[in-house]
Amino acid sequence: QKEVEQDPGPLSVPEGAIVSLNCTYSNSAFQYFMWYRQYSRKGPELLMYTYSSGNKEDGRFTAQVDKSSKYISLFIRDSQPSDSATYLCAMSAGTGGYQKVTFGTGTKLQVIP
Amino acid sequence: AAGVIQSPRHLIKEKRETATLKCYPIPRHDTVYWYQQGPGQDPQFLISFYEKMQSDKGSIPDRFSAQQFSDYHSELNMSSLELGDSALYFCASSSPEGSTAFFGQGTRLTVV
């Protein structure tokens, strides 16, 4: 079993829809949770990161972490065609010293105009 | 702001040749990670370095080696290249204060 599982998608939604992207994990040591957006043939771009449980909002994007359920989500409101990309969740155990970042498999999102 | 720099951006090599990929982390970042991403695949962790020492090893073939230098840049050396080594190779860096990794734009290696 992988440490991080991500809904494989692909996901196709109409413009303006609310998108929900999700990951589950098994390692209870994970404390930092990231979402990366990767356009085709580009490097993953850090979109949001959160610490421990709770919500974080940035414009149209909201990241949620539920450590009790080992479940994280990224919500995209009013989705735009420019949001079409692969979204990768990632996690690490903490700060200080070496901290390996573990990725999910990625969900490919297509927003149709 | 300075980002992670990778060079070269594109590389074409023949089978059995050798390739060297370079990664220059964000200033003050002391940890470097290398990932391999095949077509349609998620990034696969290869190896990482913390303070110039190897800190973790993933699915890196024995034909590959890497090191981190005194200025914290890192090089991934790939020998006896195979067709299956064709992929995007990403480098990421992180700092002691942060818990997130920032990626470079990658090196696209094509083995023919």
PDB file of N, CA and C in Angstrom, chain B residues 7-90:
ATOM      1  N   SER B   7      19.841  22.421 -15.104  1.00  0.00           N
ATOM      2  CA  SER B   7      20.440  22.467 -16.436  1.00  0.00           C
ATOM      3  C   SER B   7      20.979  21.097 -16.815  1.00  0.00           C
ATOM      4  N   PRO B   8      20.968  20.770 -18.094  1.00  0.00           N
ATOM      5  CA  PRO B   8      20.306  21.530 -19.152  1.00  0.00           C
ATOM      6  C   PRO B   8      18.790  21.341 -19.091  1.00  0.00           C
ATOM      7  N   ARG B   9      18.051  22.071 -19.862  1.00  0.00           N
ATOM      8  CA  ARG B   9      16.601  21.892 -19.890  1.00  0.00           C
ATOM      9  C   ARG B   9      16.222  20.691 -20.750  1.00  0.00           C
ATOM     10  N   HIS B  10      16.998  20.477 -21.780  1.00  0.00           N
ATOM     11  CA  HIS B  10      16.745  19.339 -22.676  1.00  0.00           C
ATOM     12  C   HIS B  10      18.067  18.650 -22.972  1.00  0.00           C
ATOM     13  N   LEU B  11      18.002  17.332 -23.093  1.00  0.00           N
ATOM     14  CA  LEU B  11      19.224  16.558 -23.341  1.00  0.00           C
ATOM     15  C   LEU B  11      18.846  15.341 -24.167  1.00  0.00           C
ATOM     16  N   ILE B  12      19.572  15.130 -25.222  1.00  0.00           N
ATOM     17  CA  ILE B  12      19.365  13.939 -26.046  1.00  0.00           C
ATOM     18  C   ILE B  12      20.657  13.129 -26.015  1.00  0.00           C
ATOM     19  N   LYS B  13      20.539  11.867 -25.644  1.00  0.00           N
ATOM     20  CA  LYS B  13      21.706  10.996 -25.553  1.00  0.00           C
ATOM     21  C   LYS B  13      21.390   9.674 -26.254  1.00  0.00           C
ATOM     22  N   GLU B  14      22.435   9.001 -26.648  1.00  0.00           N
ATOM     23  CA  GLU B  14      22.259   7.681 -27.239  1.00  0.00           C
ATOM     24  C   GLU B  14      22.377   6.620 -26.147  1.00  0.00           C
ATOM     25  N   LYS B  15      21.834   5.453 -26.465  1.00  0.00           N
ATOM     26  CA  LYS B  15      21.939   4.325 -25.532  1.00  0.00           C
ATOM     27  C   LYS B  15      23.393   4.089 -25.158  1.00  0.00           C
ATOM     28  N   ARG B  16      23.589   3.740 -23.910  1.00  0.00           N
ATOM     29  CA  ARG B  16      24.906   3.409 -23.347  1.00  0.00           C
ATOM     30  C   ARG B  16      25.791   4.643 -23.096  1.00  0.00           C
ATOM     31  N   GLU B  17      25.296   5.823 -23.439  1.00  0.00           N
ATOM     32  CA  GLU B  17      26.062   7.027 -23.126  1.00  0.00           C
ATOM     33  C   GLU B  17      25.840   7.430 -21.663  1.00  0.00           C
ATOM     34  N   THR B  18      26.530   8.499 -21.289  1.00  0.00           N
ATOM     35  CA  THR B  18      26.453   9.027 -19.936  1.00  0.00           C
ATOM     36  C   THR B  18      25.853  10.431 -19.966  1.00  0.00           C
ATOM     37  N   ALA B  19      25.086  10.760 -18.957  1.00  0.00           N
ATOM     38  CA  ALA B  19      24.492  12.099 -18.856  1.00  0.00           C
ATOM     39  C   ALA B  19      24.701  12.642 -17.449  1.00  0.00           C
ATOM     40  N   THR B  20      24.877  13.946 -17.361  1.00  0.00           N
ATOM     41  CA  THR B  20      24.989  14.617 -16.060  1.00  0.00           C
ATOM     42  C   THR B  20      23.971  15.741 -16.001  1.00  0.00           C
ATOM     43  N   LEU B  21      23.111  15.676 -14.992  1.00  0.00           N
ATOM     44  CA  LEU B  21      22.094  16.706 -14.785  1.00  0.00           C
ATOM     45  C   LEU B  21      22.493  17.524 -13.561  1.00  0.00           C
ATOM     46  N   LYS B  22      22.281  18.837 -13.661  1.00  0.00           N
ATOM     47  CA  LYS B  22      22.681  19.708 -12.566  1.00  0.00           C
ATOM     48  C   LYS B  22      21.482  20.422 -11.953  1.00  0.00           C
ATOM     49  N   CYS B  23      21.594  20.677 -10.670  1.00  0.00           N
ATOM     50  CA  CYS B  23      20.515  21.333  -9.929  1.00  0.00           C
ATOM     51  C   CYS B  23      21.119  22.368  -8.993  1.00  0.00           C
ATOM     52  N   TYR B  24      20.621  23.584  -9.087  1.00  0.00           N
ATOM     53  CA  TYR B  24      21.063  24.660  -8.211  1.00  0.00           C
ATOM     54  C   TYR B  24      19.877  25.058  -7.336  1.00  0.00           C
ATOM     55  N   PRO B  25      19.933  24.742  -6.046  1.00  0.00           N
ATOM     56  CA  PRO B  25      18.782  24.995  -5.172  1.00  0.00           C
ATOM     57  C   PRO B  25      18.598  26.487  -4.905  1.00  0.00           C
ATOM     58  N   ILE B  26      17.468  26.792  -4.327  1.00  0.00           N
ATOM     59  CA  ILE B  26      17.201  28.157  -3.882  1.00  0.00           C
ATOM     60  C   ILE B  26      18.250  28.524  -2.824  1.00  0.00           C
ATOM     61  N   PRO B  27      18.795  29.754  -2.857  1.00  0.00           N
ATOM     62  CA  PRO B  27      19.794  30.137  -1.849  1.00  0.00           C
ATOM     63  C   PRO B  27      19.325  29.855  -0.423  1.00  0.00           C
ATOM     64  N   ARG B  28      20.194  29.325   0.383  1.00  0.00           N
ATOM     65  CA  ARG B  28      19.989  28.940   1.794  1.00  0.00           C
ATOM     66  C   ARG B  28      19.259  27.605   1.949  1.00  0.00           C
ATOM     67  N   HIS B  29      18.814  27.015   0.863  1.00  0.00           N
ATOM     68  CA  HIS B  29      18.206  25.684   0.980  1.00  0.00           C
ATOM     69  C   HIS B  29      19.315  24.638   1.071  1.00  0.00           C
ATOM     70  N   ASP B  30      19.174  23.730   2.040  1.00  0.00           N
ATOM     71  CA  ASP B  30      20.231  22.771   2.279  1.00  0.00           C
ATOM     72  C   ASP B  30      19.849  21.333   1.885  1.00  0.00           C
ATOM     73  N   THR B  31      18.627  21.162   1.417  1.00  0.00           N
ATOM     74  CA  THR B  31      18.153  19.827   1.045  1.00  0.00           C
ATOM     75  C   THR B  31      17.768  19.814  -0.425  1.00  0.00           C
ATOM     76  N   VAL B  32      18.233  18.810  -1.119  1.00  0.00           N
ATOM     77  CA  VAL B  32      17.927  18.659  -2.542  1.00  0.00           C
ATOM     78  C   VAL B  32      17.328  17.276  -2.769  1.00  0.00           C
ATOM     79  N   TYR B  33      16.293  17.239  -3.567  1.00  0.00           N
ATOM     80  CA  TYR B  33      15.620  15.986  -3.924  1.00  0.00           C
ATOM     81  C   TYR B  33      15.675  15.815  -5.443  1.00  0.00           C
ATOM     82  N   TRP B  34      15.804  14.581  -5.877  1.00  0.00           N
ATOM     83  CA  TRP B  34      15.718  14.270  -7.295  1.00  0.00           C
ATOM     84  C   TRP B  34      14.533  13.335  -7.536  1.00  0.00           C
ATOM     85  N   TYR B  35      13.756  13.671  -8.580  1.00  0.00           N
ATOM     86  CA  TYR B  35      12.611  12.856  -8.963  1.00  0.00           C
ATOM     87  C   TYR B  35      12.683  12.564 -10.459  1.00  0.00           C
ATOM     88  N   GLN B  36      12.144  11.420 -10.813  1.00  0.00           N
ATOM     89  CA  GLN B  36      12.019  11.030 -12.212  1.00  0.00           C
ATOM     90  C   GLN B  36      10.537  10.916 -12.538  1.00  0.00           C
ATOM     91  N   GLN B  37      10.122  11.500 -13.655  1.00  0.00           N
ATOM     92  CA  GLN B  37       8.713  11.434 -14.034  1.00  0.00           C
ATOM     93  C   GLN B  37       8.608  10.968 -15.472  1.00  0.00           C
ATOM     94  N   GLY B  38       8.160   9.733 -15.631  1.00  0.00           N
ATOM     95  CA  GLY B  38       7.930   9.199 -16.965  1.00  0.00           C
ATOM     96  C   GLY B  38       6.645   9.745 -17.548  1.00  0.00           C
ATOM     97  N   PRO B  39       6.412   9.562 -18.838  1.00  0.00           N
ATOM     98  CA  PRO B  39       5.193  10.077 -19.478  1.00  0.00           C
ATOM     99  C   PRO B  39       3.938   9.563 -18.780  1.00  0.00           C
ATOM    100  N   GLY B  40       3.079  10.496 -18.372  1.00  0.00           N
ATOM    101  CA  GLY B  40       1.825  10.123 -17.723  1.00  0.00           C
ATOM    102  C   GLY B  40       1.977   9.525 -16.341  1.00  0.00           C
ATOM    103  N   GLN B  41       3.162   9.636 -15.760  1.00  0.00           N
ATOM    104  CA  GLN B  41       3.417   9.048 -14.430  1.00  0.00           C
ATOM    105  C   GLN B  41       3.550  10.143 -13.370  1.00  0.00           C
ATOM    106  N   ASP B  42       3.397   9.766 -12.110  1.00  0.00           N
ATOM    107  CA  ASP B  42       3.668  10.712 -11.033  1.00  0.00           C
ATOM    108  C   ASP B  42       5.174  10.743 -10.777  1.00  0.00           C
ATOM    109  N   PRO B  43       5.651  11.773 -10.149  1.00  0.00           N
ATOM    110  CA  PRO B  43       7.096  11.855  -9.870  1.00  0.00           C
ATOM    111  C   PRO B  43       7.534  10.717  -8.948  1.00  0.00           C
ATOM    112  N   GLN B  44       8.586  10.046  -9.336  1.00  0.00           N
ATOM    113  CA  GLN B  44       9.156   8.965  -8.523  1.00  0.00           C
ATOM    114  C   GLN B  44      10.427   9.453  -7.856  1.00  0.00           C
ATOM    115  N   PHE B  45      10.474   9.308  -6.558  1.00  0.00           N
ATOM    116  CA  PHE B  45      11.622   9.776  -5.791  1.00  0.00           C
ATOM    117  C   PHE B  45      12.850   8.927  -6.103  1.00  0.00           C
ATOM    118  N   LEU B  46      13.948   9.596  -6.377  1.00  0.00           N
ATOM    119  CA  LEU B  46      15.200   8.892  -6.666  1.00  0.00           C
ATOM    120  C   LEU B  46      16.145   8.927  -5.472  1.00  0.00           C
ATOM    121  N   ILE B  47      16.485  10.133  -5.045  1.00  0.00           N
ATOM    122  CA  ILE B  47      17.504  10.274  -4.011  1.00  0.00           C
ATOM    123  C   ILE B  47      17.437  11.693  -3.468  1.00  0.00           C
ATOM    124  N   SER B  48      17.922  11.866  -2.241  1.00  0.00           N
ATOM    125  CA  SER B  48      17.958  13.207  -1.667  1.00  0.00           C
ATOM    126  C   SER B  48      19.233  13.409  -0.873  1.00  0.00           C
ATOM    127  N   PHE B  49      19.572  14.679  -0.687  1.00  0.00           N
ATOM    128  CA  PHE B  49      20.768  15.060   0.061  1.00  0.00           C
ATOM    129  C   PHE B  49      20.401  16.152   1.050  1.00  0.00           C
ATOM    130  N   TYR B  50      20.959  16.023   2.237  1.00  0.00           N
ATOM    131  CA  TYR B  50      20.787  17.027   3.269  1.00  0.00           C
ATOM    132  C   TYR B  50      22.163  17.387   3.777  1.00  0.00           C
ATOM    133  N   GLU B  51      22.482  18.664   3.722  1.00  0.00           N
ATOM    134  CA  GLU B  51      23.796  19.127   4.171  1.00  0.00           C
ATOM    135  C   GLU B  51      24.926  18.300   3.550  1.00  0.00           C
ATOM    136  N   LYS B  52      24.815  18.079   2.250  1.00  0.00           N
ATOM    137  CA  LYS B  52      25.851  17.454   1.438  1.00  0.00           C
ATOM    138  C   LYS B  52      26.039  15.956   1.683  1.00  0.00           C
ATOM    139  N   MET B  53      25.152  15.387   2.481  1.00  0.00           N
ATOM    140  CA  MET B  53      25.196  13.949   2.708  1.00  0.00           C
ATOM    141  C   MET B  53      23.923  13.314   2.141  1.00  0.00           C
ATOM    142  N   GLN B  54      24.053  12.127   1.603  1.00  0.00           N
ATOM    143  CA  GLN B  54      22.859  11.419   1.131  1.00  0.00           C
ATOM    144  C   GLN B  54      21.950  11.147   2.322  1.00  0.00           C
ATOM    145  N   SER B  55      20.682  11.523   2.192  1.00  0.00           N
ATOM    146  CA  SER B  55      19.767  11.390   3.315  1.00  0.00           C
ATOM    147  C   SER B  55      18.705  10.326   3.085  1.00  0.00           C
ATOM    148  N   ASP B  56      18.400  10.043   1.828  1.00  0.00           N
ATOM    149  CA  ASP B  56      17.366   9.065   1.550  1.00  0.00           C
ATOM    150  C   ASP B  56      17.566   8.551   0.120  1.00  0.00           C
ATOM    151  N   LYS B  57      17.173   7.342  -0.083  1.00  0.00           N
ATOM    152  CA  LYS B  57      17.347   6.737  -1.399  1.00  0.00           C
ATOM    153  C   LYS B  57      16.062   6.057  -1.790  1.00  0.00           C
ATOM    154  N   GLY B  58      15.621   6.345  -3.006  1.00  0.00           N
ATOM    155  CA  GLY B  58      14.394   5.739  -3.495  1.00  0.00           C
ATOM    156  C   GLY B  58      14.707   4.737  -4.578  1.00  0.00           C
ATOM    157  N   SER B  59      13.951   4.830  -5.655  1.00  0.00           N
ATOM    158  CA  SER B  59      14.088   3.849  -6.731  1.00  0.00           C
ATOM    159  C   SER B  59      15.154   4.266  -7.732  1.00  0.00           C
ATOM    160  N   ILE B  60      16.326   4.577  -7.253  1.00  0.00           N
ATOM    161  CA  ILE B  60      17.403   5.007  -8.148  1.00  0.00           C
ATOM    162  C   ILE B  60      18.191   3.794  -8.624  1.00  0.00           C
ATOM    163  N   PRO B  61      18.342   3.635  -9.938  1.00  0.00           N
ATOM    164  CA  PRO B  61      19.098   2.487 -10.461  1.00  0.00           C
ATOM    165  C   PRO B  61      20.571   2.582 -10.047  1.00  0.00           C
ATOM    166  N   ASP B  62      21.209   1.451  -9.986  1.00  0.00           N
ATOM    167  CA  ASP B  62      22.636   1.421  -9.638  1.00  0.00           C
ATOM    168  C   ASP B  62      23.487   2.157 -10.664  1.00  0.00           C
ATOM    169  N   ARG B  63      22.958   2.315 -11.879  1.00  0.00           N
ATOM    170  CA  ARG B  63      23.700   3.018 -12.938  1.00  0.00           C
ATOM    171  C   ARG B  63      23.729   4.529 -12.693  1.00  0.00           C
ATOM    172  N   PHE B  64      22.914   4.980 -11.763  1.00  0.00           N
ATOM    173  CA  PHE B  64      22.836   6.409 -11.459  1.00  0.00           C
ATOM    174  C   PHE B  64      23.576   6.686 -10.152  1.00  0.00           C
ATOM    175  N   SER B  65      24.185   7.833 -10.085  1.00  0.00           N
ATOM    176  CA  SER B  65      24.781   8.284  -8.830  1.00  0.00           C
ATOM    177  C   SER B  65      24.551   9.776  -8.724  1.00  0.00           C
ATOM    178  N   ALA B  66      24.648  10.297  -7.533  1.00  0.00           N
ATOM    179  CA  ALA B  66      24.429  11.728  -7.335  1.00  0.00           C
ATOM    180  C   ALA B  66      25.252  12.200  -6.157  1.00  0.00           C
ATOM    181  N   GLN B  67      25.468  13.488  -6.112  1.00  0.00           N
ATOM    182  CA  GLN B  67      26.131  14.069  -4.960  1.00  0.00           C
ATOM    183  C   GLN B  67      25.714  15.530  -4.824  1.00  0.00           C
ATOM    184  N   GLN B  68      25.938  16.045  -3.621  1.00  0.00           N
ATOM    185  CA  GLN B  68      25.691  17.454  -3.344  1.00  0.00           C
ATOM    186  C   GLN B  68      27.020  18.090  -2.961  1.00  0.00           C
ATOM    187  N   PHE B  69      27.300  19.215  -3.561  1.00  0.00           N
ATOM    188  CA  PHE B  69      28.597  19.847  -3.398  1.00  0.00           C
ATOM    189  C   PHE B  69      28.570  20.892  -2.279  1.00  0.00           C
ATOM    190  N   SER B  70      29.751  21.459  -2.016  1.00  0.00           N
ATOM    191  CA  SER B  70      29.879  22.390  -0.891  1.00  0.00           C
ATOM    192  C   SER B  70      28.999  23.626  -1.063  1.00  0.00           C
ATOM    193  N   ASP B  71      28.682  23.991  -2.310  1.00  0.00           N
ATOM    194  CA  ASP B  71      27.809  25.148  -2.532  1.00  0.00           C
ATOM    195  C   ASP B  71      26.330  24.721  -2.591  1.00  0.00           C
ATOM    196  N   TYR B  72      26.060  23.495  -2.229  1.00  0.00           N
ATOM    197  CA  TYR B  72      24.730  22.886  -2.155  1.00  0.00           C
ATOM    198  C   TYR B  72      24.120  22.529  -3.503  1.00  0.00           C
ATOM    199  N   HIS B  73      24.814  22.822  -4.605  1.00  0.00           N
ATOM    200  CA  HIS B  73      24.244  22.345  -5.852  1.00  0.00           C
ATOM    201  C   HIS B  73      24.443  20.834  -5.934  1.00  0.00           C
ATOM    202  N   SER B  74      23.639  20.201  -6.751  1.00  0.00           N
ATOM    203  CA  SER B  74      23.683  18.740  -6.841  1.00  0.00           C
ATOM    204  C   SER B  74      23.782  18.319  -8.303  1.00  0.00           C
ATOM    205  N   GLU B  75      24.395  17.170  -8.504  1.00  0.00           N
ATOM    206  CA  GLU B  75      24.497  16.605  -9.849  1.00  0.00           C
ATOM    207  C   GLU B  75      24.048  15.154  -9.829  1.00  0.00           C
ATOM    208  N   LEU B  76      23.283  14.802 -10.833  1.00  0.00           N
ATOM    209  CA  LEU B  76      22.805  13.427 -11.013  1.00  0.00           C
ATOM    210  C   LEU B  76      23.546  12.862 -12.220  1.00  0.00           C
ATOM    211  N   ASN B  77      24.335  11.838 -11.994  1.00  0.00           N
ATOM    212  CA  ASN B  77      25.110  11.211 -13.057  1.00  0.00           C
ATOM    213  C   ASN B  77      24.449   9.911 -13.469  1.00  0.00           C
ATOM    214  N   MET B  78      24.231   9.766 -14.755  1.00  0.00           N
ATOM    215  CA  MET B  78      23.510   8.613 -15.267  1.00  0.00           C
ATOM    216  C   MET B  78      24.386   7.938 -16.317  1.00  0.00           C
ATOM    217  N   SER B  79      24.727   6.696 -16.084  1.00  0.00           N
ATOM    218  CA  SER B  79      25.601   5.990 -17.025  1.00  0.00           C
ATOM    219  C   SER B  79      24.862   4.833 -17.683  1.00  0.00           C
ATOM    220  N   SER B  80      25.467   4.327 -18.755  1.00  0.00           N
ATOM    221  CA  SER B  80      24.876   3.199 -19.509  1.00  0.00           C
ATOM    222  C   SER B  80      23.400   3.448 -19.763  1.00  0.00           C
ATOM    223  N   LEU B  81      23.099   4.602 -20.327  1.00  0.00           N
ATOM    224  CA  LEU B  81      21.706   5.007 -20.500  1.00  0.00           C
ATOM    225  C   LEU B  81      20.918   3.984 -21.305  1.00  0.00           C
ATOM    226  N   GLU B  82      19.680   3.831 -20.895  1.00  0.00           N
ATOM    227  CA  GLU B  82      18.744   2.923 -21.561  1.00  0.00           C
ATOM    228  C   GLU B  82      17.563   3.736 -22.077  1.00  0.00           C
ATOM    229  N   LEU B  83      16.855   3.175 -23.046  1.00  0.00           N
ATOM    230  CA  LEU B  83      15.696   3.868 -23.613  1.00  0.00           C
ATOM    231  C   LEU B  83      14.693   4.231 -22.519  1.00  0.00           C
ATOM    232  N   GLY B  84      14.552   3.345 -21.549  1.00  0.00           N
ATOM    233  CA  GLY B  84      13.593   3.562 -20.462  1.00  0.00           C
ATOM    234  C   GLY B  84      13.977   4.683 -19.511  1.00  0.00           C
ATOM    235  N   ASP B  85      15.174   5.220 -19.669  1.00  0.00           N
ATOM    236  CA  ASP B  85      15.572   6.352 -18.820  1.00  0.00           C
ATOM    237  C   ASP B  85      15.017   7.668 -19.347  1.00  0.00           C
ATOM    238  N   SER B  86      14.424   7.640 -20.515  1.00  0.00           N
ATOM    239  CA  SER B  86      13.836   8.850 -21.080  1.00  0.00           C
ATOM    240  C   SER B  86      12.704   9.315 -20.171  1.00  0.00           C
ATOM    241  N   ALA B  87      12.816  10.513 -19.673  1.00  0.00           N
ATOM    242  CA  ALA B  87      11.843  11.028 -18.703  1.00  0.00           C
ATOM    243  C   ALA B  87      12.168  12.485 -18.403  1.00  0.00           C
ATOM    244  N   LEU B  88      11.280  13.086 -17.618  1.00  0.00           N
ATOM    245  CA  LEU B  88      11.562  14.398 -17.033  1.00  0.00           C
ATOM    246  C   LEU B  88      12.221  14.156 -15.685  1.00  0.00           C
ATOM    247  N   TYR B  89      13.305  14.835 -15.439  1.00  0.00           N
ATOM    248  CA  TYR B  89      13.998  14.715 -14.158  1.00  0.00           C
ATOM    249  C   TYR B  89      13.876  16.047 -13.431  1.00  0.00           C
ATOM    250  N   PHE B  90      13.236  15.975 -12.266  1.00  0.00           N
ATOM    251  CA  PHE B  90      13.022  17.180 -11.485  1.00  0.00           C
ATOM    252  C   PHE B  90      13.925  17.189 -10.271  1.00  0.00           C
TER     253      PHE B  90
END
